[in-house]
Short mmCIF file of C-alpha atoms and ligand atoms in Angstrom, two decimals:
data_model
loop_
_atom_site.label_atom_id
_atom_site.label_comp_id
_atom_site.label_asym_id
_atom_site.label_seq_id
_atom_site.Cartn_x
_atom_site.Cartn_y
_atom_site.Cartn_z
CA MET A 1 19.26 -4.87 -190.47
CA GLN A 2 19.57 -7.67 -193.00
CA PRO A 3 21.71 -7.71 -195.79
CA ARG A 4 19.71 -7.27 -198.99
CA PHE A 5 21.09 -10.78 -200.07
CA LEU A 6 19.23 -12.41 -197.31
CA LYS A 7 15.85 -10.50 -197.50
CA VAL A 8 15.57 -12.16 -200.96
CA PHE A 9 14.75 -15.19 -199.34
CA GLU A 10 12.49 -13.80 -197.24
CA GLY A 11 10.11 -12.89 -200.51
CA GLN A 12 11.11 -9.41 -200.34
CA SER A 13 12.33 -8.40 -203.83
CA GLN A 14 15.24 -6.12 -203.90
CA PHE A 15 15.78 -3.32 -206.80
CA PRO A 16 18.30 -2.88 -207.64
CA PRO A 17 18.83 -7.16 -207.47
CA PRO A 18 21.43 -8.19 -205.12
CA PHE A 19 24.22 -9.38 -207.22
CA TRP A 20 27.57 -11.75 -206.30
CA PHE A 21 29.76 -13.55 -208.94
CA MET A 22 30.75 -17.06 -208.95
CA ARG A 23 34.60 -17.15 -209.05
CA GLN A 24 34.71 -13.45 -207.99
CA ALA A 25 37.69 -13.98 -205.52
CA GLY A 26 40.31 -15.09 -208.38
CA ARG A 27 43.30 -14.93 -210.75
CA TYR A 28 41.42 -12.18 -212.88
CA MET A 29 42.44 -9.40 -209.51
CA ALA A 30 45.84 -8.27 -209.47
CA GLU A 31 45.79 -8.06 -205.41
CA TYR A 32 44.73 -12.05 -205.82
CA ARG A 33 47.99 -12.79 -207.48
CA ALA A 34 50.12 -11.18 -205.22
CA LEU A 35 48.79 -13.06 -202.46
CA ARG A 36 48.39 -16.27 -204.00
CA GLU A 37 52.39 -16.10 -204.96
CA THR A 38 53.04 -14.57 -201.03
CA ALA A 39 51.11 -18.16 -200.10
CA GLY A 40 53.27 -20.28 -202.98
CA SER A 41 50.16 -22.37 -203.95
CA PHE A 42 46.47 -22.82 -204.28
CA LEU A 43 46.39 -24.73 -201.39
CA ASN A 44 48.18 -22.70 -199.19
CA LEU A 45 46.21 -19.87 -199.70
CA CYS A 46 42.78 -21.57 -199.51
CA MET A 47 44.45 -23.61 -195.82
CA ASN A 48 45.44 -19.89 -194.39
CA PRO A 49 42.60 -18.14 -192.58
CA VAL A 50 44.02 -14.77 -192.70
CA TYR A 51 44.98 -14.91 -196.48
CA ALA A 52 41.76 -16.79 -197.51
CA ALA A 53 39.89 -14.04 -195.73
CA GLU A 54 41.80 -11.45 -197.28
CA VAL A 55 41.23 -12.91 -200.66
CA THR A 56 37.53 -13.02 -200.02
CA LEU A 57 37.41 -9.83 -199.47
CA GLN A 58 39.51 -8.22 -201.93
CA PRO A 59 36.30 -7.95 -204.77
CA ILE A 60 33.84 -6.89 -201.88
CA ARG A 61 36.24 -3.80 -201.22
CA LYS A 62 36.60 -3.42 -205.00
CA PHE A 63 33.13 -3.92 -206.62
CA ASP A 64 31.06 -3.79 -203.15
CA MET A 65 29.26 -6.85 -204.12
CA ASP A 66 25.97 -7.91 -201.37
CA ALA A 67 27.56 -11.24 -200.61
CA ALA A 68 30.74 -12.66 -200.23
CA ILE A 69 31.86 -16.44 -201.01
CA LEU A 70 34.28 -18.45 -199.07
CA PHE A 71 37.66 -18.70 -200.44
CA ALA A 72 38.12 -22.48 -200.66
CA ASP A 73 37.79 -25.43 -203.24
CA ILE A 74 34.98 -28.29 -203.65
CA LEU A 75 37.60 -30.65 -203.28
CA LEU A 76 38.77 -29.71 -199.84
CA VAL A 77 36.26 -32.97 -199.14
CA PRO A 78 37.85 -35.54 -200.87
CA MET A 79 41.16 -34.23 -199.20
CA ALA A 80 39.77 -34.75 -195.75
CA LEU A 81 38.49 -38.03 -196.87
CA GLY A 82 42.34 -39.22 -197.06
CA ILE A 83 42.77 -38.20 -201.18
CA ASP A 84 46.03 -37.02 -202.38
CA LEU A 85 45.21 -33.35 -203.42
CA LYS A 86 47.34 -31.43 -205.90
CA PHE A 87 46.76 -28.17 -208.23
CA GLU A 88 49.37 -28.09 -210.70
CA ASN A 89 49.99 -24.71 -212.32
CA GLY A 90 47.81 -24.74 -215.99
CA GLU A 91 46.96 -28.38 -215.27
CA GLY A 92 43.93 -28.39 -212.82
CA PRO A 93 43.77 -30.57 -209.80
CA LYS A 94 45.33 -34.16 -209.59
CA LEU A 95 43.64 -36.17 -206.92
CA GLY A 96 45.22 -39.66 -205.94
CA SER A 97 43.50 -43.03 -206.41
CA PHE A 98 41.76 -44.41 -203.17
CA ASP A 99 39.93 -47.66 -201.67
CA ILE A 100 36.63 -47.29 -201.03
CA GLU A 101 36.73 -48.73 -197.78
CA LYS A 102 39.19 -46.84 -196.12
CA LEU A 103 37.87 -43.45 -196.79
CA GLN A 104 37.74 -41.73 -193.43
CA TYR A 105 36.71 -38.39 -193.16
CA ASP A 106 38.48 -36.18 -190.89
CA GLN A 107 37.25 -32.92 -190.18
CA THR A 108 40.05 -31.69 -188.46
CA LYS A 109 41.90 -31.11 -191.78
CA LEU A 110 39.28 -28.61 -192.84
CA GLN A 111 39.72 -26.34 -189.10
CA PRO A 112 41.56 -23.49 -191.12
CA VAL A 113 38.48 -23.15 -193.27
CA PHE A 114 36.07 -22.76 -190.19
CA GLU A 115 38.52 -20.24 -188.72
CA THR A 116 38.53 -18.27 -192.13
CA LEU A 117 34.58 -18.18 -191.92
CA LYS A 118 34.42 -16.55 -188.35
CA LEU A 119 36.89 -14.26 -189.59
CA LEU A 120 34.70 -13.40 -192.51
CA ARG A 121 31.49 -13.20 -190.70
CA GLN A 122 33.52 -10.30 -188.34
CA ALA A 123 34.44 -8.40 -191.24
CA LEU A 124 31.32 -8.54 -193.26
CA GLU A 125 29.07 -7.82 -190.26
CA LEU A 126 30.49 -4.03 -189.91
CA ARG A 127 29.55 -4.17 -193.87
CA ASN A 128 25.90 -5.87 -193.75
CA LYS A 129 27.02 -8.35 -196.36
CA ALA A 130 26.21 -11.71 -196.60
CA LEU A 131 28.59 -14.86 -196.09
CA ILE A 132 28.18 -17.68 -198.30
CA GLY A 133 29.85 -21.14 -197.48
CA PHE A 134 29.77 -24.12 -200.11
CA ALA A 135 30.78 -27.58 -201.17
CA GLY A 136 30.31 -29.72 -203.97
CA SER A 137 27.85 -31.35 -204.74
CA PRO A 138 28.37 -35.44 -204.22
CA TRP A 139 27.88 -36.39 -207.74
CA THR A 140 30.26 -33.38 -208.94
CA VAL A 141 33.09 -34.41 -206.49
CA ALA A 142 32.66 -38.04 -206.85
CA THR A 143 33.53 -37.43 -210.92
CA TYR A 144 36.96 -35.44 -209.80
CA MET A 145 37.59 -38.40 -207.16
CA VAL A 146 36.82 -41.43 -209.88
CA GLU A 147 38.74 -39.79 -213.09
CA GLY A 148 41.29 -38.33 -210.89
CA GLY A 149 40.98 -34.91 -211.87
CA SER A 150 38.55 -33.16 -214.49
CA SER A 151 37.68 -34.93 -217.38
CA LYS A 152 36.23 -34.02 -220.60
CA ASP A 153 34.13 -37.12 -221.47
CA PHE A 154 33.29 -38.34 -217.60
CA ALA A 155 33.94 -42.34 -219.12
CA LYS A 156 35.33 -43.17 -216.19
CA VAL A 157 33.01 -42.02 -213.61
CA LYS A 158 29.69 -42.85 -216.30
CA SER A 159 30.66 -46.75 -216.09
CA PHE A 160 31.27 -47.04 -212.95
CA ALA A 161 27.93 -45.85 -212.09
CA LYS A 162 26.40 -47.61 -214.61
CA ASN A 163 28.35 -51.24 -213.99
CA GLN A 164 29.24 -51.16 -210.20
CA PRO A 165 25.92 -49.22 -208.76
CA ALA A 166 26.18 -50.30 -205.18
CA LYS A 167 30.18 -49.44 -205.00
CA PHE A 168 29.36 -46.14 -206.57
CA GLN A 169 26.25 -45.46 -204.22
CA LYS A 170 29.01 -46.12 -201.31
CA ILE A 171 31.29 -43.54 -202.77
CA ILE A 172 28.40 -40.98 -202.79
CA ASP A 173 26.99 -42.30 -198.94
CA VAL A 174 30.55 -40.94 -197.99
CA ILE A 175 30.15 -37.78 -199.85
CA VAL A 176 26.73 -37.04 -198.57
CA GLU A 177 27.78 -37.86 -194.93
CA ALA A 178 31.35 -35.71 -194.99
CA THR A 179 29.41 -33.04 -196.80
CA ILE A 180 26.75 -32.82 -194.23
CA LYS A 181 29.45 -32.68 -191.25
CA TYR A 182 31.29 -30.09 -193.30
CA LEU A 183 28.44 -27.86 -194.16
CA THR A 184 27.15 -28.15 -190.22
CA SER A 185 30.28 -26.50 -189.49
CA GLN A 186 30.27 -24.03 -192.01
CA ILE A 187 26.64 -22.45 -190.74
CA ASP A 188 28.22 -23.12 -186.89
CA ALA A 189 31.33 -20.80 -187.86
CA GLY A 190 29.02 -18.41 -189.47
CA ALA A 191 27.85 -19.23 -193.20
CA GLN A 192 24.16 -17.55 -193.60
CA ALA A 193 24.10 -19.37 -197.01
CA LEU A 194 25.40 -22.61 -198.65
CA GLN A 195 25.97 -23.10 -202.31
CA LEU A 196 26.06 -26.95 -203.71
CA PHE A 197 27.93 -26.40 -207.04
CA ASP A 198 27.01 -29.04 -208.92
CA SER A 199 29.37 -28.19 -212.29
CA TRP A 200 29.05 -31.72 -214.08
CA ALA A 201 25.29 -32.70 -213.31
CA SER A 202 24.24 -32.46 -217.04
CA VAL A 203 26.18 -35.58 -217.90
CA LEU A 204 23.37 -37.77 -216.37
CA ASP A 205 20.29 -39.16 -217.90
CA GLU A 206 16.97 -38.97 -216.00
CA LYS A 207 17.22 -41.73 -214.11
CA GLU A 208 20.67 -41.60 -213.11
CA PHE A 209 19.86 -37.32 -212.29
CA GLU A 210 17.52 -38.72 -209.91
CA ARG A 211 20.06 -40.99 -208.18
CA TRP A 212 23.35 -39.20 -208.14
CA VAL A 213 22.01 -35.70 -207.98
CA ILE A 214 18.45 -35.39 -206.18
CA LYS A 215 18.65 -37.71 -203.73
CA PRO A 216 22.09 -37.35 -202.23
CA THR A 217 21.15 -33.39 -202.76
CA GLY A 218 18.24 -33.78 -200.98
CA GLN A 219 19.63 -35.66 -198.16
CA ILE A 220 22.24 -33.25 -197.18
CA ILE A 221 19.23 -30.26 -197.22
CA ALA A 222 17.21 -32.15 -195.15
CA ALA A 223 20.38 -33.19 -192.71
CA LEU A 224 21.25 -29.18 -192.69
CA LYS A 225 17.18 -27.76 -192.27
CA LYS A 226 17.47 -29.87 -189.55
CA HIS A 227 20.33 -28.49 -187.69
CA ASN A 228 19.39 -24.75 -188.47
CA PRO A 229 15.94 -24.14 -190.45
CA GLU A 230 17.14 -20.52 -191.20
CA VAL A 231 20.30 -21.34 -193.48
CA LYS A 232 19.75 -20.72 -197.20
CA LEU A 233 20.47 -23.47 -199.48
CA ILE A 234 21.19 -22.82 -203.25
CA GLY A 235 21.57 -25.30 -206.02
CA PHE A 236 23.45 -25.05 -209.22
CA PRO A 237 22.61 -28.30 -210.83
CA ARG A 238 24.84 -26.45 -214.36
CA GLN A 239 23.60 -26.95 -217.75
CA VAL A 240 20.49 -29.42 -216.78
CA GLU A 241 17.54 -29.56 -219.13
CA LYS A 242 14.76 -27.90 -217.72
CA GLU A 243 12.57 -30.56 -217.16
CA LEU A 244 15.39 -32.00 -214.66
CA LEU A 245 15.73 -28.59 -213.35
CA LYS A 246 11.98 -28.59 -212.06
CA LYS A 247 12.52 -31.98 -210.38
CA PHE A 248 15.62 -30.66 -208.54
CA VAL A 249 13.81 -27.58 -207.42
CA SER A 250 10.39 -29.40 -206.37
CA GLN A 251 12.48 -32.34 -205.15
CA THR A 252 15.39 -31.18 -203.29
CA GLY A 253 14.44 -28.44 -201.05
CA VAL A 254 16.36 -25.78 -202.23
CA ASN A 255 15.74 -22.24 -201.28
CA GLY A 256 17.27 -20.75 -204.43
CA VAL A 257 18.38 -22.45 -207.66
CA SER A 258 21.70 -20.55 -209.57
CA ILE A 259 20.77 -20.74 -213.73
CA ASP A 260 23.39 -20.81 -215.88
CA HIS A 261 22.94 -18.85 -219.01
CA THR A 262 21.19 -21.62 -221.25
CA ILE A 263 18.10 -20.96 -219.48
CA ASN A 264 15.73 -18.60 -219.99
CA LEU A 265 15.10 -16.09 -216.88
CA GLU A 266 11.29 -15.72 -218.27
CA TRP A 267 10.72 -19.33 -218.19
CA ALA A 268 12.47 -19.75 -214.67
CA PHE A 269 10.53 -17.14 -213.13
CA ALA A 270 7.27 -18.79 -214.59
CA ASN A 271 8.09 -22.14 -213.76
CA LEU A 272 10.55 -22.55 -211.06
CA ASN A 273 8.83 -21.96 -207.75
CA THR A 274 12.19 -20.73 -205.72
CA VAL A 275 14.91 -17.99 -205.49
CA ILE A 276 16.44 -17.42 -208.93
CA GLN A 277 20.21 -16.36 -208.89
CA GLY A 278 22.35 -15.89 -212.07
CA ASN A 279 22.31 -15.90 -215.33
CA LEU A 280 24.78 -13.61 -216.97
CA ASP A 281 27.27 -15.74 -219.55
CA PRO A 282 30.64 -15.29 -217.99
CA ALA A 283 31.86 -14.94 -221.54
CA LEU A 284 30.06 -11.63 -222.38
CA LEU A 285 32.78 -10.26 -219.87
CA LEU A 286 35.12 -10.53 -222.37
CA LYS A 287 33.48 -8.60 -224.63
CA SER A 288 33.00 -5.17 -224.99
CA GLN A 289 30.95 -2.88 -222.09
CA GLU A 290 28.23 -1.91 -224.59
CA GLU A 291 27.52 -6.01 -225.11
CA ILE A 292 27.79 -6.45 -221.39
CA GLY A 293 25.38 -3.57 -220.63
CA ARG A 294 23.12 -4.59 -222.86
CA GLU A 295 22.63 -8.34 -221.91
CA ALA A 296 22.67 -6.98 -217.95
CA LYS A 297 19.98 -4.57 -218.81
CA ARG A 298 17.60 -7.00 -219.87
CA ILE A 299 18.22 -9.27 -217.12
CA ILE A 300 17.89 -6.93 -214.80
CA ALA A 301 14.57 -5.68 -216.62
CA ALA A 302 12.86 -9.19 -216.44
CA ALA A 303 13.77 -9.73 -212.81
CA LYS A 304 12.02 -6.53 -211.81
CA GLY A 305 9.65 -7.64 -208.71
CA LYS A 306 10.84 -11.16 -208.55
CA ALA A 307 12.76 -13.21 -206.09
CA PHE A 308 16.15 -12.81 -207.97
CA ILE A 309 19.84 -12.57 -207.24
CA PHE A 310 21.93 -11.33 -209.87
CA ASN A 311 25.15 -13.62 -210.85
CA LEU A 312 27.00 -15.20 -213.60
CA GLY A 313 25.98 -18.68 -215.47
CA HIS A 314 29.26 -19.67 -214.32
CA GLY A 315 32.93 -18.27 -212.82
CA ILE A 316 34.16 -15.80 -213.82
CA ASN A 317 36.91 -16.62 -216.81
CA GLN A 318 40.82 -15.74 -215.66
CA HIS A 319 41.40 -13.69 -218.44
CA THR A 320 38.14 -11.25 -217.80
CA PRO A 321 39.60 -7.46 -218.00
CA VAL A 322 38.92 -6.12 -214.26
CA GLU A 323 37.35 -3.11 -215.66
CA ASN A 324 34.45 -5.08 -217.20
CA VAL A 325 34.05 -6.34 -213.60
CA ALA A 326 33.76 -3.20 -212.21
CA TYR A 327 31.32 -1.47 -215.18
CA LEU A 328 29.16 -4.48 -214.51
CA SER A 329 28.96 -4.06 -210.93
CA GLU A 330 28.47 -0.08 -210.74
CA LEU A 331 25.76 -1.03 -213.93
CA ILE A 332 24.01 -3.26 -211.45
CA LYS A 333 24.00 -1.19 -208.60
CA ASN A 334 22.49 1.83 -210.00
CA SER A 335 20.18 0.48 -212.30
O1 CP3 B 401 33.90 -18.40 -206.18
C1 CP3 B 401 34.59 -17.81 -205.29
O2 CP3 B 401 35.27 -17.25 -205.32
C2 CP3 B 401 35.21 -18.91 -204.39
C3 CP3 B 401 35.82 -19.85 -204.23
C4 CP3 B 401 35.56 -20.76 -205.15
C5 CP3 B 401 36.79 -21.72 -206.00
N1 CP3 B 401 37.08 -22.87 -206.50
C6 CP3 B 401 38.08 -21.18 -205.62
C7 CP3 B 401 39.25 -21.64 -207.20
C8 CP3 B 401 34.56 -21.88 -205.48
C9 CP3 B 401 33.74 -21.70 -205.00
C10 CP3 B 401 35.29 -22.88 -205.89
C11 CP3 B 401 34.50 -24.49 -206.69
C12 CP3 B 401 34.76 -25.46 -207.85
N2 CP3 B 401 36.18 -25.87 -207.54
C13 CP3 B 401 34.07 -26.09 -208.33
C14 CP3 B 401 32.57 -25.90 -209.00
C15 CP3 B 401 32.28 -24.50 -209.80
C16 CP3 B 401 32.96 -24.61 -211.16
O3 CP3 B 401 33.74 -23.78 -211.24
O4 CP3 B 401 32.44 -25.32 -212.08
C17 CP3 B 401 34.67 -26.83 -209.37
C18 CP3 B 401 34.55 -27.97 -210.52
C19 CP3 B 401 35.90 -26.68 -208.66
C20 CP3 B 401 37.24 -27.72 -208.88
C21 CP3 B 401 38.43 -26.76 -209.36
N3 CP3 B 401 39.32 -25.86 -208.53
C22 CP3 B 401 39.24 -27.15 -210.53
C23 CP3 B 401 38.55 -28.09 -211.97
C24 CP3 B 401 40.05 -25.83 -210.48
C25 CP3 B 401 41.16 -25.58 -211.47
C26 CP3 B 401 40.71 -25.03 -212.62
C27 CP3 B 401 40.99 -23.73 -212.39
O5 CP3 B 401 40.12 -22.86 -212.76
O6 CP3 B 401 42.14 -23.39 -212.22
C28 CP3 B 401 40.36 -25.20 -209.62
C29 CP3 B 401 41.52 -24.35 -208.69
C30 CP3 B 401 40.51 -22.71 -208.31
N4 CP3 B 401 39.47 -23.24 -207.26
C31 CP3 B 401 41.13 -21.64 -208.56
C32 CP3 B 401 40.04 -20.59 -207.85
C33 CP3 B 401 40.32 -19.19 -207.92
C34 CP3 B 401 42.15 -21.38 -209.01
C35 CP3 B 401 43.23 -21.28 -208.71
C36 CP3 B 401 44.85 -20.92 -208.84
O7 CP3 B 401 45.38 -20.98 -209.80
O8 CP3 B 401 44.74 -19.59 -208.21
#
């Protein structure tokens, strides 16, 4: 029997809609905080297959989502390219400087991730749940590499792309190639769907979006489809405006698109010819159950009969009360 999450991609609308939440494994769960403490650091957690599989499964056991997303991070790819990576408590990621000519993808560094996927696929088969792998999109990964970490204004990376496009193209090409290898191996290790996180796609204008988002995303998807035509590819160009979202869906070859809470769901069903995933505002999970319920019911009603997967518009906030995630999960399942 196929997991309900995957049936949606075969054109079989499901009711209630299958659901999972971005960042469903994480600090809002006491079980996660305990294991992270044992592991000593976030990277140790990612790189230990037994721990990483365990934190991936924690939300599935507790809330019974239809899909589990591999516990890892989009910045493991720059790390495998030879860039120093640190996650300092409360400060977000820090990446070391690099010489473009010397970037070389060493996939042996990511072997634990593939081991995690193998463990997960076995565990999830028993529950008939889908396994989602992921990577960052080249543009978003490049922002962290060029800025050396998180950024508020993306000044460095924007001026780099504008003033030295040939050199920036090289960085994008290196990330594209590494991401294809990384995701191909994720498929081989058992991932049934893959999500490409493009968290910072919205800082680009139309021409830049075509060059740095649509084109590289399309290259990755074409290569993965060639390797395995069955795998489902979900794009997440967060907060981009509607016309660019339409272009993204029609030109990249994605099987589904994740939309944030700023996109109207009716508009998405009418204009995006693909599976829609989304789009509850994660900030609502910090509010009352009455408010969560009202919005969730609106989404579920609007999505009835459509190719839809319930999700959030972005990751779960770490201060989210666990009872609210339980409440939302039960509401979806009992709708
Ligand atoms: O969704 C999941 O449950 C799967 C695991 C996952 C993580 N990060 C775990 C994580 C996924 C899919 C990601 C994607 C990711 N990582 C993105 C794209 C999505 C988004 O949030 O926009 C980005 C931009 C990153 C980079 C990253 N990782 C940042 C900027 C940070 C620090 C900010 C923060 O939230 O602490 C991380 C750390 C990180 N990645 C944590 C988790 C659970 C928190 C680590 C901890 O302290 O325990």
